[in-house]
CSV table of C-alpha atoms in Angstrom, one decimal:
chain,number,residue,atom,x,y,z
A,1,UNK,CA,-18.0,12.3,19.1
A,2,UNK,CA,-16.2,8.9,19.9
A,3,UNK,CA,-12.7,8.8,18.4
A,4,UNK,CA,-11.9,5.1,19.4
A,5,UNK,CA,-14.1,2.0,18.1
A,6,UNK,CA,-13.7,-1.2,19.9
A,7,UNK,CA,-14.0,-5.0,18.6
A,8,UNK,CA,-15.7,-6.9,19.4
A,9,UNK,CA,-18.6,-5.2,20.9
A,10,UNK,CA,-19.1,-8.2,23.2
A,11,UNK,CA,-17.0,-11.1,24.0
A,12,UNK,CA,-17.6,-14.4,25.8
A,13,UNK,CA,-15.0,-16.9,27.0
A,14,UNK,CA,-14.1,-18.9,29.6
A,15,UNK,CA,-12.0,-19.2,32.7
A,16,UNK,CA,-8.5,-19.8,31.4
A,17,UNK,CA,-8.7,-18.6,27.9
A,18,UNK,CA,-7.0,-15.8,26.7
A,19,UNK,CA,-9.3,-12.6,25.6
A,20,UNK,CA,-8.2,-10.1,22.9
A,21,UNK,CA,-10.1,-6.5,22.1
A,22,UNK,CA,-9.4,-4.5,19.4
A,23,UNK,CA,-9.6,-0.5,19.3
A,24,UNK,CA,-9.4,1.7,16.0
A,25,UNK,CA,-9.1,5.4,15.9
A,26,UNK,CA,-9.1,8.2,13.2
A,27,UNK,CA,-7.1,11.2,13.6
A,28,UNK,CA,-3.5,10.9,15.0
A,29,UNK,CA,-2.8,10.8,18.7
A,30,UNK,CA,0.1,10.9,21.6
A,31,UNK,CA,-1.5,8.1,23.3
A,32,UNK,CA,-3.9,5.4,23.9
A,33,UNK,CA,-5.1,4.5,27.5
A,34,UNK,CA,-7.0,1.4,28.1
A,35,UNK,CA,-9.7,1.2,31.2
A,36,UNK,CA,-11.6,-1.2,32.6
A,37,UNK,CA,-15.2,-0.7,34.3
A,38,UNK,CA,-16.9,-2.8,36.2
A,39,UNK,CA,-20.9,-2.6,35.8
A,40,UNK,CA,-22.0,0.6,37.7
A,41,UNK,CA,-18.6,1.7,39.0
A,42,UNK,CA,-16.3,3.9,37.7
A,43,UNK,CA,-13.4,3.6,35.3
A,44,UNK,CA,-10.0,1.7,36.2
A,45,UNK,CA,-6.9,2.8,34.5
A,46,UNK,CA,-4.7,-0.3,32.7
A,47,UNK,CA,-2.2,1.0,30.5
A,48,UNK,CA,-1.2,4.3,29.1
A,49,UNK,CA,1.0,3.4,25.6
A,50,UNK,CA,2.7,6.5,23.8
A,51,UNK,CA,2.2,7.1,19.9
A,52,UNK,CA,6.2,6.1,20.3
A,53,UNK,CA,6.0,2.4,21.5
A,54,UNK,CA,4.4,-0.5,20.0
A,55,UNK,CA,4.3,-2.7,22.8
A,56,UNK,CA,3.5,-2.5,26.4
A,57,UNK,CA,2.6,-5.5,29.1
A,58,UNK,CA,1.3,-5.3,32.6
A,59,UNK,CA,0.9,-8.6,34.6
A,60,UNK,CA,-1.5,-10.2,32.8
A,61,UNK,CA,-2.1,-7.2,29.8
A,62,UNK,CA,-0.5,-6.7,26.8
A,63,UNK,CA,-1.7,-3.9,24.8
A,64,UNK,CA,0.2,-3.6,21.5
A,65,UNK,CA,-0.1,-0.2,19.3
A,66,UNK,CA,-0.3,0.7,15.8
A,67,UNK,CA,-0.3,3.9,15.0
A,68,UNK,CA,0.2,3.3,10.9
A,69,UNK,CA,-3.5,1.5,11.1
A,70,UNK,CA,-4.8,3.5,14.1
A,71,UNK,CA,-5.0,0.5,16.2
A,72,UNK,CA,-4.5,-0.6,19.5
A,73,UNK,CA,-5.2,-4.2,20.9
A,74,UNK,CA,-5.6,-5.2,24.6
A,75,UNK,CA,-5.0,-8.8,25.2
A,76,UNK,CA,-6.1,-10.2,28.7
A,77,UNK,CA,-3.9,-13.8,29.1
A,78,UNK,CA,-5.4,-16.9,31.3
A,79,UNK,CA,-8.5,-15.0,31.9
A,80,UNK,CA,-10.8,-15.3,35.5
A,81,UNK,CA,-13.7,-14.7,36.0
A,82,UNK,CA,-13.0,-11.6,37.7
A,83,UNK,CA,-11.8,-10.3,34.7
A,84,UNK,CA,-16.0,-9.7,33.4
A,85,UNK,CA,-16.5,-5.8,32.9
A,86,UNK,CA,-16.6,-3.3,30.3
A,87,UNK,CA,-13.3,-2.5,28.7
A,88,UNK,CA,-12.3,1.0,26.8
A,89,UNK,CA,-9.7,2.7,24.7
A,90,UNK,CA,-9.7,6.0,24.7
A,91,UNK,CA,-7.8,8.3,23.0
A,92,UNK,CA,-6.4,12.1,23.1
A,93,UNK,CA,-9.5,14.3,22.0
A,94,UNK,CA,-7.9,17.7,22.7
A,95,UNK,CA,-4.5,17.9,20.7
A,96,UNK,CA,-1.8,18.3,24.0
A,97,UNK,CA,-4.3,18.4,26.4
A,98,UNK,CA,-4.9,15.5,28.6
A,99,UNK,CA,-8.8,14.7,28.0
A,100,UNK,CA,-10.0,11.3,26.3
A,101,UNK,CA,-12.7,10.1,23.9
A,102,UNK,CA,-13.5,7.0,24.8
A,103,UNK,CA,-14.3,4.1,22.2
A,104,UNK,CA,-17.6,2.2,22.3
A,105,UNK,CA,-16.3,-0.7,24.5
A,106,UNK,CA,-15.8,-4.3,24.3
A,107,UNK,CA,-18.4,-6.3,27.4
A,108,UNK,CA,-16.4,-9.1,28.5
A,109,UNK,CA,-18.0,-12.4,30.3
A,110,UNK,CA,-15.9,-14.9,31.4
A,111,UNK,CA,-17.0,-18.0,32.6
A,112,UNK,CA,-16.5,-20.2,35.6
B,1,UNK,CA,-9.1,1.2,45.2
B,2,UNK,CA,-9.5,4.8,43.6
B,3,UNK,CA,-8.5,8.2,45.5
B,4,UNK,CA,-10.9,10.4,43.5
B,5,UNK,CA,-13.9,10.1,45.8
B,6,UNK,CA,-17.6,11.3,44.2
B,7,UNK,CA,-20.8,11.8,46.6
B,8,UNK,CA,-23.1,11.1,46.8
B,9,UNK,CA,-23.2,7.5,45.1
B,10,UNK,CA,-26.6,8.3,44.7
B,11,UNK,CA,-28.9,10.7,43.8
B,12,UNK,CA,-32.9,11.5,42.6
B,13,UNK,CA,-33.7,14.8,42.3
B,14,UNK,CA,-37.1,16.3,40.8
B,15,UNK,CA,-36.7,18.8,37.6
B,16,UNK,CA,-37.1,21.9,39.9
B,17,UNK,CA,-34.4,21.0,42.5
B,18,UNK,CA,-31.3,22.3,42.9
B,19,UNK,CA,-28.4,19.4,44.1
B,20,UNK,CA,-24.5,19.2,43.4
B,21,UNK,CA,-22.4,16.5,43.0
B,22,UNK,CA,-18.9,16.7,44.9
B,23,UNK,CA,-15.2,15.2,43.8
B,24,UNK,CA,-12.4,15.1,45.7
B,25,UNK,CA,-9.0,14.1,45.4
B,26,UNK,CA,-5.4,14.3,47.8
B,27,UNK,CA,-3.1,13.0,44.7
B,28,UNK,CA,-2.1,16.4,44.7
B,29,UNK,CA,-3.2,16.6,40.7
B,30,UNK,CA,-3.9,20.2,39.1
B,31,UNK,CA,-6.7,18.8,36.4
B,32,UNK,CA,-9.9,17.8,36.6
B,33,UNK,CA,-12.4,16.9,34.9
B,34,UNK,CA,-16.1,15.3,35.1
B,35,UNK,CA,-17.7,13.3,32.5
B,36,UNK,CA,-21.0,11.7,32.4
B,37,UNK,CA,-21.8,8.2,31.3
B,38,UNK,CA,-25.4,7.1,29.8
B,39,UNK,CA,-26.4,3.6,30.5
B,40,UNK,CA,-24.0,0.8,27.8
B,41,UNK,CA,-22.6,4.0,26.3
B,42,UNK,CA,-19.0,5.3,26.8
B,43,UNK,CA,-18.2,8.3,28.8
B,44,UNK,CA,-18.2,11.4,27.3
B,45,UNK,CA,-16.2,15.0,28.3
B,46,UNK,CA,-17.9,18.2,30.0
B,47,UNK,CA,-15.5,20.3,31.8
B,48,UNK,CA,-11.7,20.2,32.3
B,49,UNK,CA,-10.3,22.7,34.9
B,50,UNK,CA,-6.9,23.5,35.2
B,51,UNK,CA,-5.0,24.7,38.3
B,52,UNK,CA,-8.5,25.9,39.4
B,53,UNK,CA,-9.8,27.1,36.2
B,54,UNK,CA,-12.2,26.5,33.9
B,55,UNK,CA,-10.3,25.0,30.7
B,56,UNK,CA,-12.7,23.1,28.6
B,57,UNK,CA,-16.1,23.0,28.4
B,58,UNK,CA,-17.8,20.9,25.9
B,59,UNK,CA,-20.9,22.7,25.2
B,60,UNK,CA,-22.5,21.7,28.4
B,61,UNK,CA,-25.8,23.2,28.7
B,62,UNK,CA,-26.1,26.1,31.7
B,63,UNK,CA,-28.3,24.1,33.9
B,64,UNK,CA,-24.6,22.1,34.9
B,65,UNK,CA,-22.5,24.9,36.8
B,66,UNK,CA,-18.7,23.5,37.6
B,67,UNK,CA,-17.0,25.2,40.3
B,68,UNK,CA,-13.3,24.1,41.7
B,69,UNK,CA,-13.3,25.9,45.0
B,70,UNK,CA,-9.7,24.8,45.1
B,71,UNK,CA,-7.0,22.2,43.9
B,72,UNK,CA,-8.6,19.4,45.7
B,73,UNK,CA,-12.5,20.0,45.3
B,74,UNK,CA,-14.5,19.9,42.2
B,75,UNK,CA,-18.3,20.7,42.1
B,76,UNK,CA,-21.0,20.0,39.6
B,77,UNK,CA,-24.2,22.1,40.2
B,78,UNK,CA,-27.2,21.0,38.9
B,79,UNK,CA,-30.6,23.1,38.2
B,80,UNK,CA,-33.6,22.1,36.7
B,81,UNK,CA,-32.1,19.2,34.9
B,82,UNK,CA,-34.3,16.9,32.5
B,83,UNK,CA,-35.2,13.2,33.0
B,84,UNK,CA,-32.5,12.8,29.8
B,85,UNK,CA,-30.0,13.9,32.0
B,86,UNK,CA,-30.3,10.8,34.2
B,87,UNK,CA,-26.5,8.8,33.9
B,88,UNK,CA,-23.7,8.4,36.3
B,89,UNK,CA,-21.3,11.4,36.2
B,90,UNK,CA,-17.6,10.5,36.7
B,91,UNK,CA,-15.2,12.8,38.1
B,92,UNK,CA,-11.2,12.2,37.1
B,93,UNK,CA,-8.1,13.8,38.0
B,94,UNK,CA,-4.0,14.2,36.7
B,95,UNK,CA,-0.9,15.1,37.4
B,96,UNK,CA,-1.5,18.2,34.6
B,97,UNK,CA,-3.7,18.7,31.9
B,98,UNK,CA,-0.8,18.1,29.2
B,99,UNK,CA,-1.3,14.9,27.6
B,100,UNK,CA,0.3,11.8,28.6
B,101,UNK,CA,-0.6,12.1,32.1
B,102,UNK,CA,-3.0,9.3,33.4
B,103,UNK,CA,-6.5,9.8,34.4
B,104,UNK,CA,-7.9,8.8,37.5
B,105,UNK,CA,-11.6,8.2,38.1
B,106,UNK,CA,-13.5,8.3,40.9
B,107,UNK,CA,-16.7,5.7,41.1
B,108,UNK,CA,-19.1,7.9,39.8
B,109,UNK,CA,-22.5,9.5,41.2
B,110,UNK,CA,-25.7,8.0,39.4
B,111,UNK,CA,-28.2,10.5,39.1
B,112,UNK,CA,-31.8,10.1,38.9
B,113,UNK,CA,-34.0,12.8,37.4
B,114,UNK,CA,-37.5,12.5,37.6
């Protein structure tokens, strides 16, 4: 069963513009882990963010966590167009074991 | 680039065959795990071994066999699979099999039953 659900389910912007994906969850976790997949490839690994921080940024990411609302956002600044793939939260499904439900996913196009 | 390397890429297979997929991986992690992906659907959890041994499975039906000959190797066999079994099968790696530890994915195999 998914644990994470992602929002929007598609998004469509353009070259420059930032892009922000939002991820709820239901039971409690110890972390959220964002990924990236390109169509047909395998799963890229952003950012991990404990159930003890709020905030977290890498390069161009910022994924902000919280755990009072079960949500987790992943905001992509002065998208490229390189940027177009599948993105995913995904959760802890197995309490203190390292496995993941993944959410639904968020398709993001960005434009020339 | 990822260091969790699937073959084959590719693979079609009729429902009577017998095929495996292999993973490997040099990070020197003790999990791993393999997951398969439908087409515009997330992936989803089927095994998790640990240090070599079988630590989760997910109610996987018998025709997938896992085997982890050792710390670096990871196996799916597959035996008279269905056409719904068609989808890319992703094979990941950690440190450990606590959580916390990032997973690492390897680019998947895409399987073809027909």
């Amino acid at each position: 069963s998914q644990q994470g659900e992602e929002d929007p389910q598609a998004l469509s912007i353009q070259e420059g513009e930032n892009a922000t994906m939002n991820c709820s969850y239901k039971t409690s976790i110890n972390n959220l882990q964002w990924y990236r997949q390109n169509s047909g490839r395998g799963l890229v690994h952003l950012i991990l963010i404990r159930s003890n921080e709020r905030e977290k940024h890498s390069g161009r990411l910022r994924v902000t966590l919280d755990t009072s609302k079960k949500s987790s956002s992943l905001l992509i600044t002065a998208s490229r167009a390189a940027d177009t793939a599948s993105y995913f939260c995904a959760t802890d499904s197995h309490s203190g074991y390292s496995t993941l439900t993944f959410g639904k996913g968020t398709m993001l196009l960005v434009s020339p | 680039d990822t260091e969790v390397t699937q073959t084959p890429k590719h693979l079609v297979m009729g429902m009577t065959n017998k095929k495996s997929l292999k993973c490997e991986q040099h990070m020197g992690h003790r999990a791993m795990y393999w997951y398969k992906q439908k087409a515009k659907k997330p992936p989803e959890l089927m095994f998790v071994y640990s240090y070599e041994k079988l630590s989760i499975n997910e109610s996987v039906p018998s025709r997938f066999s896992p085997e982890c000959p050792n710390s670096s190797l990871l196996n799916l066999h597959l035996h008279a699979l269905q056409p719904e079994d068609s989808a890319l099968y992703l094979c990941a790696s950690s440190q450990e099999r606590i959580s916390g530890n990032t997973i690492y994915f390897g680019e998947g195999s895409w399987l073809t039953v027909v």
